[in-house]
CSV table of C-alpha atoms in Angstrom, one decimal:
chain,number,residue,atom,x,y,z
A,4,GLY,CA,7.4,6.3,-14.3
A,5,ALA,CA,7.1,2.6,-13.8
A,6,VAL,CA,3.6,1.1,-14.1
A,7,VAL,CA,2.0,-1.9,-12.5
A,8,SER,CA,-1.2,-3.1,-14.1
A,9,GLN,CA,-3.7,-5.1,-12.0
A,10,HIS,CA,-6.6,-6.9,-13.6
A,11,PRO,CA,-9.5,-7.1,-13.2
A,12,SER,CA,-10.4,-3.9,-11.3
A,13,TRP,CA,-13.5,-5.5,-9.9
A,14,VAL,CA,-15.1,-8.9,-10.1
A,15,ILE,CA,-18.3,-10.5,-8.8
A,16,CYS,CA,-18.4,-14.3,-8.4
A,17,LYS,CA,-20.5,-17.0,-6.9
A,18,SER,CA,-19.6,-18.7,-3.7
A,19,GLY,CA,-17.5,-21.8,-4.3
A,20,THR,CA,-15.9,-20.6,-7.5
A,21,SER,CA,-12.3,-19.5,-8.0
A,22,VAL,CA,-11.1,-16.1,-9.1
A,23,LYS,CA,-7.7,-15.1,-10.6
A,24,ILE,CA,-6.2,-11.7,-10.2
A,25,GLU,CA,-3.2,-10.6,-12.4
A,26,CYS,CA,-0.5,-8.2,-11.5
A,27,ARG,CA,1.9,-7.1,-14.3
A,28,SER,CA,4.9,-4.9,-14.2
A,29,LEU,CA,4.8,-3.1,-17.6
A,30,ASP,CA,8.2,-1.6,-18.0
A,31,PHE,CA,10.4,-3.2,-15.4
A,32,GLN,CA,11.4,-6.6,-14.1
A,33,ALA,CA,9.7,-7.3,-10.8
A,34,THR,CA,11.9,-9.5,-8.7
A,35,THR,CA,9.5,-9.3,-5.8
A,36,MET,CA,5.8,-8.8,-5.7
A,37,PHE,CA,3.6,-8.3,-2.7
A,38,TRP,CA,-0.1,-9.0,-2.3
A,39,TYR,CA,-2.2,-7.0,0.1
A,40,ARG,CA,-5.8,-7.1,1.3
A,41,GLN,CA,-7.7,-4.1,2.5
A,42,PHE,CA,-11.0,-4.2,4.3
A,43,PRO,CA,-13.2,-1.1,4.3
A,44,LYS,CA,-11.7,1.7,6.4
A,45,GLN,CA,-8.8,-0.5,7.5
A,46,SER,CA,-5.2,-0.7,6.6
A,47,LEU,CA,-3.5,-2.7,3.9
A,48,MET,CA,-2.7,-6.1,5.3
A,49,LEU,CA,0.2,-8.0,3.7
A,50,MET,CA,-0.9,-11.5,2.6
A,51,ALA,CA,2.2,-12.8,1.0
A,52,THR,CA,5.5,-12.0,-0.7
A,53,SER,CA,6.5,-13.7,-3.9
A,54,ASN,CA,9.9,-13.8,-5.6
A,55,GLU,CA,10.2,-14.8,-9.2
A,56,GLY,CA,10.6,-18.5,-9.6
A,57,SER,CA,10.2,-19.5,-6.0
A,58,LYS,CA,7.3,-20.2,-3.7
A,59,ALA,CA,5.5,-17.4,-2.0
A,60,THR,CA,6.1,-16.5,1.6
A,61,TYR,CA,2.7,-16.2,3.4
A,62,GLU,CA,2.0,-14.0,6.4
A,63,GLN,CA,0.8,-15.7,9.6
A,64,GLY,CA,-2.9,-16.5,9.4
A,65,VAL,CA,-3.1,-16.5,5.6
A,66,GLU,CA,-4.2,-19.8,4.1
A,67,LYS,CA,-1.8,-20.7,1.3
A,68,ASP,CA,-4.1,-23.3,-0.1
A,69,LYS,CA,-6.9,-20.8,-0.4
A,70,PHE,CA,-4.8,-17.9,-1.8
A,71,LEU,CA,-2.6,-19.4,-4.5
A,72,ILE,CA,0.2,-17.1,-5.6
A,73,ASN,CA,2.2,-17.7,-8.8
A,74,HIS,CA,5.2,-15.6,-9.8
A,75,ALA,CA,6.3,-17.4,-12.9
A,76,SER,CA,7.9,-14.6,-14.7
A,77,LEU,CA,9.6,-11.3,-13.9
A,78,THR,CA,6.6,-9.3,-15.1
A,79,LEU,CA,3.6,-11.3,-13.9
A,80,SER,CA,2.3,-12.6,-10.6
A,81,THR,CA,-1.2,-14.0,-10.1
A,82,LEU,CA,-3.3,-14.4,-7.0
A,83,THR,CA,-6.1,-17.1,-7.2
A,84,VAL,CA,-8.8,-17.1,-4.6
A,85,THR,CA,-9.9,-20.7,-4.5
A,86,SER,CA,-13.4,-21.8,-3.5
A,87,ALA,CA,-14.3,-18.2,-2.7
A,88,HIS,CA,-16.7,-17.4,0.1
A,89,PRO,CA,-18.5,-14.1,1.1
A,90,GLU,CA,-15.9,-13.5,3.8
A,91,ASP,CA,-13.2,-13.3,1.0
A,92,SER,CA,-14.9,-10.2,-0.3
A,93,SER,CA,-12.3,-7.5,-0.1
A,94,PHE,CA,-10.0,-5.1,-1.9
A,95,TYR,CA,-6.8,-6.8,-3.1
A,96,ILE,CA,-3.8,-4.8,-4.1
A,97,CYS,CA,-0.5,-5.9,-5.6
A,98,SER,CA,2.8,-4.1,-5.6
A,99,ALA,CA,6.0,-4.8,-7.4
A,100,TYR,CA,9.6,-4.1,-6.7
A,101,GLY,CA,12.6,-4.5,-9.0
A,102,ASP,CA,16.2,-3.3,-9.1
A,103,SER,CA,15.5,-2.1,-12.6
A,104,ALA,CA,12.8,0.1,-11.3
A,105,ASN,CA,15.3,2.2,-9.5
A,106,GLU,CA,14.6,0.2,-6.3
A,107,LYS,CA,11.2,1.7,-6.0
A,108,LEU,CA,8.0,0.0,-5.1
A,109,PHE,CA,5.0,0.4,-7.4
A,110,PHE,CA,1.4,-0.4,-6.7
A,111,GLY,CA,-1.5,-1.7,-8.9
A,112,SER,CA,-4.8,0.0,-8.7
A,113,GLY,CA,-6.4,-2.8,-6.9
A,114,THR,CA,-9.2,-5.4,-7.4
A,115,GLN,CA,-12.5,-5.3,-5.6
A,116,LEU,CA,-13.8,-8.8,-5.1
A,117,SER,CA,-17.4,-9.5,-4.2
A,118,VAL,CA,-18.4,-13.0,-3.5
A,119,LEU,CA,-22.2,-13.7,-3.5
B,3,GLY,CA,5.3,-6.3,16.7
B,4,ASP,CA,5.8,-3.7,14.0
B,5,SER,CA,2.8,-1.3,13.5
B,6,VAL,CA,1.8,2.0,12.2
B,7,THR,CA,-0.9,4.2,13.7
B,8,GLN,CA,-2.4,7.2,11.9
B,9,MET,CA,-5.3,9.4,12.7
B,10,GLU,CA,-8.6,8.3,11.4
B,11,GLY,CA,-10.5,10.3,8.9
B,12,PRO,CA,-12.2,11.5,7.1
B,13,VAL,CA,-10.6,14.9,7.3
B,14,THR,CA,-12.6,17.6,5.6
B,15,LEU,CA,-10.9,21.0,4.9
B,16,SER,CA,-11.5,24.1,2.9
B,17,GLU,CA,-9.1,25.0,0.1
B,18,GLU,CA,-5.9,26.8,1.3
B,19,ALA,CA,-6.3,25.3,4.8
B,20,PHE,CA,-3.4,23.7,6.7
B,21,LEU,CA,-3.3,19.9,6.8
B,22,THR,CA,-1.7,17.7,9.4
B,23,ILE,CA,-2.1,13.9,9.5
B,24,ASN,CA,-0.5,12.3,12.5
B,25,CYS,CA,1.5,9.1,12.2
B,26,THR,CA,3.3,7.1,14.8
B,27,TYR,CA,5.1,3.8,14.5
B,28,THR,CA,6.5,0.9,16.5
B,29,ALA,CA,9.5,-1.0,15.1
B,30,THR,CA,12.7,-2.4,16.2
B,31,GLY,CA,15.8,-0.8,14.8
B,32,TYR,CA,15.6,2.2,12.4
B,33,PRO,CA,13.0,1.7,9.8
B,34,SER,CA,12.5,3.8,6.7
B,35,LEU,CA,9.3,5.8,6.8
B,36,PHE,CA,6.9,6.6,3.9
B,37,TRP,CA,3.8,8.5,3.0
B,38,TYR,CA,1.8,7.1,0.1
B,39,VAL,CA,-1.2,8.7,-1.5
B,40,GLN,CA,-4.1,7.0,-3.3
B,41,TYR,CA,-6.2,9.2,-5.6
B,42,PRO,CA,-9.7,7.9,-6.5
B,43,GLY,CA,-9.5,5.0,-8.9
B,44,GLU,CA,-5.7,4.8,-8.8
B,45,GLY,CA,-3.0,2.7,-7.2
B,46,LEU,CA,-0.9,3.9,-4.3
B,47,GLN,CA,1.8,6.3,-5.2
B,48,LEU,CA,4.9,7.2,-3.1
B,49,LEU,CA,4.5,10.8,-1.9
B,50,LEU,CA,7.6,11.2,0.2
B,51,LYS,CA,10.0,9.2,2.4
B,52,ALA,CA,12.7,9.6,5.0
B,53,THR,CA,15.3,7.0,5.8
B,54,LYS,CA,17.0,8.2,9.0
B,55,ALA,CA,16.3,10.2,12.0
B,56,ASP,CA,15.8,14.0,11.5
B,57,ASP,CA,15.5,13.5,7.7
B,58,LYS,CA,12.7,15.6,6.2
B,59,GLY,CA,10.8,14.2,3.2
B,60,SER,CA,9.1,16.7,0.9
B,61,ASN,CA,7.1,16.6,-2.3
B,62,LYS,CA,4.2,18.6,-3.9
B,63,GLY,CA,4.2,20.9,-0.9
B,64,PHE,CA,3.9,18.1,1.6
B,65,GLU,CA,6.5,17.6,4.3
B,66,ALA,CA,7.2,15.0,7.0
B,67,THR,CA,10.1,14.8,9.4
B,68,TYR,CA,11.4,11.5,10.9
B,69,ARG,CA,11.3,12.0,14.6
B,70,LYS,CA,13.0,9.1,16.3
B,71,GLU,CA,12.4,10.4,19.8
B,72,THR,CA,8.7,10.5,19.4
B,73,THR,CA,8.6,7.7,16.8
B,74,SER,CA,6.5,9.9,14.6
B,75,PHE,CA,6.3,11.0,10.9
B,76,HIS,CA,3.5,13.5,10.7
B,77,LEU,CA,2.4,14.7,7.3
B,78,GLU,CA,1.9,18.4,6.8
B,79,LYS,CA,0.9,20.8,4.0
B,80,GLY,CA,0.5,24.5,4.4
B,81,SER,CA,-2.2,25.2,1.9
B,82,VAL,CA,-4.2,22.3,0.5
B,83,GLN,CA,-6.0,22.2,-2.9
B,84,VAL,CA,-9.0,20.4,-4.1
B,85,SER,CA,-6.7,18.1,-6.0
B,86,ASP,CA,-5.2,16.9,-2.7
B,87,SER,CA,-8.4,15.0,-1.9
B,88,ALA,CA,-7.2,11.4,-1.6
B,89,VAL,CA,-6.4,8.7,1.0
B,90,TYR,CA,-3.0,9.0,2.6
B,91,PHE,CA,-1.2,6.1,4.1
B,92,CYS,CA,1.8,6.2,6.4
B,93,ALA,CA,4.1,3.2,6.3
B,94,HIS,CA,7.4,1.9,7.4
B,95,ARG,CA,9.9,-0.6,6.2
B,96,ARG,CA,12.7,-2.4,8.0
B,97,GLY,CA,15.9,-3.1,6.2
B,98,ALA,CA,16.5,-3.3,2.4
B,99,ALA,CA,14.5,-1.7,-0.4
B,100,GLY,CA,12.8,-5.0,-1.4
B,101,ASN,CA,11.4,-5.7,2.1
B,102,LYS,CA,7.8,-5.5,3.0
B,103,LEU,CA,6.0,-2.4,4.1
B,104,THR,CA,3.8,-2.1,7.2
B,105,PHE,CA,0.9,0.3,6.6
B,106,GLY,CA,-1.3,2.5,8.8
B,107,GLY,CA,-5.0,2.5,8.4
B,108,GLY,CA,-5.1,5.3,5.9
B,109,THR,CA,-6.7,8.8,6.3
B,110,ARG,CA,-9.2,10.1,3.8
B,111,VAL,CA,-8.8,13.8,3.1
B,112,LEU,CA,-11.5,15.8,1.4
B,113,VAL,CA,-10.8,19.3,0.3
B,114,LYS,CA,-13.7,21.5,-0.5
B,115,PRO,CA,-13.5,24.6,-2.8
């Protein structure tokens, strides 16, 4: 089946630094990618939807200048957490959708971000 | 607004026990309904889905029926195995296949031998 690779699986950074998370579709072209955030024991909250070659659409309450999303190609989307603070510590999950993936949605295995 | 509510876990069961995870939703129109499963260290995987009222989704011994009258999509399995230990997420999607999903909070299931 289709595979979505998310990297890194965990990262620890200092407050004030930026962290980039990559999401790659390995064997299909992802026309749309979704970025979610999950707090412990809580649901996945959609942060933004990105379509290849266009600006991401952010959900209400998500700071677009803090969470930069780039979907420059049909196989790669990146989420950059800029000037990270401890409250940004969370589990981030990407998912990818593409017509060539039989119209299915596939998820990455997530990135645990800890900001010290 | 749209939402999905599922029972809180963790749910601890013995092998071969019956499993039910309740899920209800609020949405305008007729959303598609999904159950995803997340095994330890892995990404979410689609377990089953139903796209219209009274449809039954089934996979790996799991079943869920789209009940429009009660806005529910409860997940059931008659005899669980240790390998079913995972976190289960109920979700719905309005409209086309490329639209966003709205998830419930997830239910952790632990099956003991």
